[in-house]
């Protein structure tokens, strides 16, 4: 059993308005939790190996008068998100010391998890464990259920993915190719556009920062129109998509990254196309599909082994790098799935 007297943690210093900064987040050293679960407890104690940085965390950094779909963070308390961990001690019958798991954990070295039912055992430790923060974790499952369960693609359809080089978008595009679709993505740099076309097998891609007219750019890429829009950005991007949709097209809303830092969200002007083109626009929360995880894990592990799906990770080193890694998501600093390596597997 490991011995630890201190526990480096990452806390929210204050509620955030506008664009978050590294100064809104602080790395502190606290007393380590007991590394042995007390008798009679069903909790587990884990050592965190990898921690995920995801855009939705920005929503939790603002105080909401009306409760959101996930609780706000509390200033002074440890931030939390999905991570890959090793179980050190367990009072739960489904977990034992030495198990590798992924799920919601603290942004810290050691975490006591009182509801370990939310954790998933890792069934493919031969695959890089970091993949369970991305392609084999919540972002990969988001791509899988959003594309297959919500959009219900058909072979030959035309698919547009915004924020396509991110943790979710890069997987959506490759799943679209596996499904026999034509897929185009947008990204925020020429480097990312090149990745989409060379690493992730997108049929085409464009740098939205170089396009003075997004609606015209989409018309150029989709002269016949778009059947499926996998929306990660919202705002002006969604507004440009709507006139380019084909009749009875589907818009899957996974995120609205362009809106997270705005005090007043932008309006969308072209919503009447939902009526005139008989479009369906549907959002989803990945948590509602966790019951599908084992099926997804096996299918995605097969794609990874066969080389049909690739992923790109942006791995920062150490808990001290977490504030910069999280904040960097909102300026597009990362290339691929952003995560932080906390500790090596013993």
Coordinates of C-alpha atoms in Angstrom, one line a residue:
X1 CA 0.0 0.0 0.0
X2 CA 1.3 3.5 -0.9
X3 CA 2.0 6.0 1.9
X4 CA 1.2 9.6 1.3
X5 CA 0.9 12.6 3.6
X6 CA 0.1 15.3 1.1
X7 CA -2.2 15.6 -1.9
X8 CA -1.6 18.2 -4.6
X9 CA -5.0 19.4 -5.8
X10 CA -6.4 21.9 -8.3
X11 CA -9.2 24.2 -7.1
X12 CA -11.4 26.9 -8.6
X13 CA -10.4 30.2 -6.9
X14 CA -13.5 32.2 -8.0
X15 CA -16.5 32.0 -10.3
X16 CA -15.6 33.0 -13.8
X17 CA -17.1 35.6 -16.0
X18 CA -16.1 35.7 -19.7
X19 CA -12.9 34.0 -20.9
X20 CA -11.3 32.0 -18.1
X21 CA -7.7 32.6 -17.1
X22 CA -5.1 30.5 -15.4
X23 CA -5.4 32.9 -12.4
X24 CA -9.0 31.6 -11.9
X25 CA -7.5 28.2 -11.0
X26 CA -5.0 27.3 -8.4
X27 CA -2.8 24.4 -7.6
X28 CA -2.5 23.8 -3.8
X29 CA -1.2 21.1 -1.5
X30 CA -3.6 19.6 0.9
X31 CA -3.5 16.7 3.4
X32 CA -3.8 13.3 1.7
X33 CA -7.0 11.3 2.2
X34 CA -6.7 8.0 4.1
X35 CA -5.5 5.5 1.5
X36 CA -7.3 2.7 3.1
X37 CA -11.1 2.6 3.0
X38 CA -12.7 2.4 6.4
X39 CA -14.4 -0.8 7.4
X40 CA -18.1 -0.8 6.3
X41 CA -17.6 1.8 3.6
X42 CA -18.4 1.1 -0.1
X43 CA -16.0 3.8 -1.3
X44 CA -12.8 3.4 -3.3
X45 CA -9.6 5.3 -3.0
X46 CA -7.8 5.9 -6.3
X47 CA -4.5 7.2 -7.5
X48 CA -5.1 9.4 -10.6
X49 CA -2.9 8.7 -13.6
X50 CA -4.4 10.8 -16.4
X51 CA -6.9 13.7 -16.1
X52 CA -9.1 14.9 -18.9
X53 CA -9.6 18.6 -19.9
X54 CA -13.0 19.1 -21.7
X55 CA -14.7 22.3 -22.8
X56 CA -17.9 21.6 -20.9
X57 CA -16.0 22.2 -17.7
X58 CA -16.3 25.9 -18.5
X59 CA -20.0 25.7 -17.9
X60 CA -19.4 24.5 -14.3
X61 CA -17.0 27.4 -13.6
X62 CA -19.9 30.0 -13.6
X63 CA -22.5 30.3 -10.9
X64 CA -26.0 29.5 -12.2
X65 CA -29.1 30.9 -10.5
X66 CA -31.1 28.2 -12.2
X67 CA -29.6 24.7 -11.7
X68 CA -27.8 23.4 -14.8
X69 CA -27.6 19.8 -16.2
X70 CA -24.5 19.3 -14.0
X71 CA -23.7 21.1 -10.7
X72 CA -21.5 24.2 -10.6
X73 CA -18.0 23.9 -9.2
X74 CA -17.6 25.6 -5.8
X75 CA -14.8 28.0 -5.3
X76 CA -12.2 26.6 -2.9
X77 CA -13.1 23.0 -3.7
X78 CA -11.3 20.5 -5.9
X79 CA -12.2 20.5 -9.6
X80 CA -13.5 17.2 -11.0
X81 CA -13.6 15.6 -14.4
X82 CA -13.1 12.2 -16.0
X83 CA -9.8 10.6 -15.5
X84 CA -7.9 7.3 -15.6
X85 CA -7.1 5.9 -12.1
X86 CA -5.7 2.9 -10.3
X87 CA -7.7 1.6 -7.3
X88 CA -5.6 1.6 -4.1
X89 CA -8.2 0.4 -1.7
X90 CA -11.9 -0.6 -2.1
X91 CA -14.9 -1.3 0.1
X92 CA -17.0 -2.0 -3.0
X93 CA -17.6 -5.6 -4.1
X94 CA -17.1 -4.7 -7.8
X95 CA -13.6 -3.2 -7.4
X96 CA -10.4 -4.4 -5.8
X97 CA -6.9 -2.9 -5.3
X98 CA -5.0 -2.8 -8.5
X99 CA -8.0 -2.3 -10.8
X100 CA -7.6 0.2 -13.5
X101 CA -10.7 2.4 -14.0
X102 CA -12.0 5.5 -15.7
X103 CA -14.7 7.9 -14.6
X104 CA -15.3 11.1 -12.6
X105 CA -12.5 11.8 -10.2
X106 CA -10.9 14.8 -8.5
X107 CA -8.2 17.0 -10.1
X108 CA -5.7 15.8 -7.5
X109 CA -3.2 13.0 -6.9
X110 CA -5.5 10.9 -4.7
X111 CA -9.3 10.8 -4.6
X112 CA -11.8 9.1 -2.4
X113 CA -14.8 8.2 -4.6
X114 CA -17.9 7.5 -2.5
X115 CA -20.1 6.4 -5.5
X116 CA -17.8 4.0 -7.4
X117 CA -20.8 2.7 -9.3
X118 CA -20.1 5.6 -11.7
X119 CA -16.6 4.1 -12.6
X120 CA -15.9 1.8 -15.5
X121 CA -13.3 -0.9 -15.3
X122 CA -10.8 -0.7 -18.1
X123 CA -11.1 -3.9 -20.2
X124 CA -8.2 -3.2 -22.6
X125 CA -5.1 -2.2 -20.7
X126 CA -3.0 -3.2 -23.7
X127 CA -4.3 0.0 -25.4
X128 CA -2.7 3.2 -24.1
X129 CA -4.4 4.1 -20.9
X130 CA -4.6 7.7 -21.9
X131 CA -7.1 6.8 -24.6
X132 CA -9.7 6.2 -21.8
X133 CA -9.8 10.0 -21.4
X134 CA -10.6 10.4 -25.1
X135 CA -11.3 7.9 -27.8
X136 CA -12.3 5.1 -25.4
X137 CA -13.8 7.5 -22.8
X138 CA -16.5 10.1 -22.6
X139 CA -15.5 12.0 -25.8
X140 CA -15.4 8.8 -27.9
X141 CA -18.7 7.7 -26.5
X142 CA -20.2 11.1 -27.3
X143 CA -19.0 10.8 -30.9
X144 CA -20.4 7.3 -31.2
X145 CA -23.9 7.8 -29.7
X146 CA -24.3 11.3 -31.2
X147 CA -23.5 10.0 -34.7
X148 CA -25.0 6.5 -34.7
X149 CA -27.9 6.8 -32.2
X150 CA -29.0 10.4 -32.7
X151 CA -28.2 11.2 -36.4
X152 CA -28.8 7.6 -37.6
X153 CA -26.6 8.0 -40.7
X154 CA -27.1 6.3 -44.1
X155 CA -24.4 5.3 -46.5
X156 CA -23.6 8.0 -49.0
X157 CA -24.9 10.9 -46.8
X158 CA -23.0 14.2 -46.5
X159 CA -21.7 15.0 -43.0
X160 CA -20.3 18.3 -41.6
X161 CA -18.4 18.3 -38.3
X162 CA -17.5 21.6 -36.6
X163 CA -14.5 21.7 -34.2
X164 CA -13.5 18.6 -36.1
X165 CA -10.0 18.2 -34.8
X166 CA -11.1 18.1 -31.1
X167 CA -11.5 15.1 -29.0
X168 CA -15.1 14.4 -30.2
X169 CA -14.9 15.8 -33.7
X170 CA -11.9 13.7 -34.8
X171 CA -13.8 10.5 -33.9
X172 CA -17.1 11.6 -35.5
X173 CA -15.3 12.1 -38.8
X174 CA -13.7 8.7 -38.8
X175 CA -17.0 7.0 -37.8
X176 CA -18.7 8.8 -40.7
X177 CA -16.1 7.3 -43.1
X178 CA -16.6 3.8 -41.6
X179 CA -20.4 4.4 -42.2
X180 CA -19.7 5.2 -45.9
X181 CA -20.4 8.9 -45.7
X182 CA -18.8 12.0 -47.2
X183 CA -17.4 14.1 -44.4
X184 CA -16.0 17.7 -44.2
X185 CA -14.7 19.3 -41.0
X186 CA -13.8 22.8 -39.9
X187 CA -10.9 23.7 -37.6
X188 CA -9.1 26.8 -36.4
X189 CA -5.6 26.4 -38.0
X190 CA -3.9 25.1 -41.1
X191 CA -2.1 22.4 -39.0
X192 CA -5.4 21.1 -37.8
X193 CA -6.9 21.1 -41.3
X194 CA -4.0 19.1 -42.5
X195 CA -4.6 16.6 -39.7
X196 CA -8.2 16.2 -40.6
X197 CA -7.3 15.3 -44.2
X198 CA -4.2 13.2 -43.6
X199 CA -4.6 11.6 -40.2
X200 CA -8.4 11.4 -39.8
X201 CA -9.4 10.6 -43.4
X202 CA -11.8 13.6 -43.8
X203 CA -12.7 14.1 -47.5
X204 CA -12.2 17.8 -47.1
X205 CA -11.7 20.5 -44.4
X206 CA -11.3 24.2 -44.1
X207 CA -9.8 26.8 -41.6
X208 CA -12.8 28.7 -40.5
X209 CA -10.6 31.7 -39.4
X210 CA -9.6 32.2 -43.1
X211 CA -13.2 32.1 -44.4
X212 CA -14.8 35.6 -44.6
X213 CA -18.2 33.9 -45.3
X214 CA -18.9 30.6 -43.5
X215 CA -22.1 30.1 -45.4
X216 CA -20.3 30.4 -48.8
X217 CA -17.5 28.1 -47.5
X218 CA -20.0 25.4 -46.7
X219 CA -21.8 25.8 -50.0
X220 CA -18.4 25.3 -51.7
X221 CA -17.7 22.1 -49.7
X222 CA -21.3 20.8 -50.0
X223 CA -22.7 21.9 -53.4
X224 CA -25.5 19.3 -52.9
X225 CA -26.1 20.3 -49.3
X226 CA -25.6 18.7 -45.8
X227 CA -27.5 15.7 -44.5
X228 CA -26.0 15.5 -41.0
X229 CA -24.4 18.4 -39.1
X230 CA -22.5 17.3 -36.0
X231 CA -22.5 20.6 -34.1
X232 CA -19.8 21.3 -31.5
X233 CA -19.5 25.1 -31.9
X234 CA -22.9 26.8 -32.3
X235 CA -23.3 30.6 -32.9
X236 CA -22.2 31.8 -36.4
X237 CA -21.2 28.3 -37.4
X238 CA -24.7 26.9 -36.8
X239 CA -26.3 29.9 -38.5
X240 CA -24.2 29.2 -41.6
X241 CA -25.1 25.5 -41.6
X242 CA -28.8 25.9 -41.6
X243 CA -29.2 27.3 -45.1
X244 CA -26.9 24.6 -46.4
X245 CA -28.9 21.7 -45.0
X246 CA -30.7 19.3 -47.3
X247 CA -34.4 18.6 -46.8
X248 CA -35.0 16.3 -43.8
X249 CA -31.4 16.7 -42.6
X250 CA -30.4 16.2 -39.0
X251 CA -28.5 18.5 -36.7
X252 CA -26.9 16.8 -33.7
X253 CA -26.0 19.2 -31.0
X254 CA -23.1 17.9 -28.9
X255 CA -21.8 21.3 -27.7
X256 CA -21.8 25.0 -28.2
X257 CA -18.2 25.9 -27.6
X258 CA -18.4 29.4 -29.1
X259 CA -21.0 30.3 -26.4
X260 CA -19.4 29.1 -23.2
X261 CA -17.5 32.3 -22.4
X262 CA -20.2 34.8 -23.4
X263 CA -22.3 36.6 -20.8
X264 CA -25.1 36.9 -23.3
X265 CA -25.4 33.9 -25.8
X266 CA -25.5 34.8 -29.5
X267 CA -28.8 34.4 -31.2
X268 CA -29.3 32.1 -34.3
X269 CA -31.1 33.9 -37.1
X270 CA -31.7 31.1 -39.6
X271 CA -33.9 28.8 -37.5
X272 CA -36.9 29.0 -39.9
X273 CA -34.9 26.5 -42.1
X274 CA -35.9 23.9 -39.5
X275 CA -39.5 24.5 -40.8
X276 CA -38.9 25.1 -44.5
X277 CA -36.5 22.1 -44.9
X278 CA -38.2 19.8 -42.4
X279 CA -35.0 19.6 -40.4
X280 CA -34.5 17.8 -37.1
X281 CA -32.2 19.4 -34.5
X282 CA -31.6 17.3 -31.4
X283 CA -29.2 17.6 -28.5
X284 CA -28.0 14.9 -26.2
X285 CA -26.2 14.2 -22.9
X286 CA -23.7 11.4 -23.1
X287 CA -24.4 10.4 -19.5
X288 CA -27.8 9.1 -20.7
X289 CA -26.0 6.6 -22.9
X290 CA -23.6 5.1 -20.4
X291 CA -25.6 1.9 -20.5
X292 CA -24.1 1.4 -24.1
X293 CA -20.5 1.8 -22.9
X294 CA -19.4 -1.9 -23.0
X295 CA -20.7 -2.3 -26.6
X296 CA -19.0 0.9 -27.6
X297 CA -15.7 0.0 -25.9
X298 CA -15.4 -3.4 -27.7
X299 CA -16.3 -1.8 -31.1
X300 CA -14.0 1.1 -30.7
X301 CA -11.1 -1.1 -29.4
X302 CA -11.5 -3.1 -32.6
X303 CA -11.4 0.0 -34.8
X304 CA -8.2 1.1 -33.0
X305 CA -6.5 -2.4 -33.4
X306 CA -7.5 -2.5 -37.1
X307 CA -6.2 1.0 -37.8
X308 CA -9.7 2.2 -38.9
X309 CA -9.7 4.9 -36.2
X310 CA -6.7 7.0 -35.2
X311 CA -6.5 9.6 -32.4
X312 CA -4.2 12.5 -31.7
X313 CA -3.5 13.5 -28.0
X314 CA -2.1 16.7 -26.6
X315 CA -0.6 15.5 -23.3
X316 CA 0.7 18.0 -20.7
X317 CA 2.8 16.8 -17.8
X318 CA 1.9 17.1 -14.1
X319 CA -0.9 18.6 -12.1
X320 CA 0.8 22.0 -12.2
X321 CA 0.1 22.1 -16.0
X322 CA -3.7 21.7 -15.6
X323 CA -4.7 25.4 -15.4
X324 CA -2.9 26.2 -18.6
X325 CA -4.1 23.0 -20.3
X326 CA -7.8 23.8 -19.5
X327 CA -7.7 27.5 -20.4
X328 CA -5.9 26.7 -23.6
X329 CA -8.9 24.8 -24.9
X330 CA -10.7 28.1 -25.4
X331 CA -8.1 29.7 -27.6
X332 CA -7.5 26.5 -29.6
X333 CA -4.0 26.1 -28.2
X334 CA -4.3 22.3 -28.1
X335 CA -3.9 20.0 -31.1
X336 CA -6.1 16.9 -30.5
X337 CA -7.5 15.5 -27.2
X338 CA -6.2 17.6 -24.3
X339 CA -5.2 15.7 -21.1
X340 CA -2.7 15.8 -18.4
X341 CA -0.4 12.9 -17.2
X342 CA -0.4 13.0 -13.4
X343 CA 1.5 9.8 -12.4
X344 CA 3.0 6.7 -14.1
X345 CA 1.4 3.3 -13.6
X346 CA 3.4 1.4 -10.9

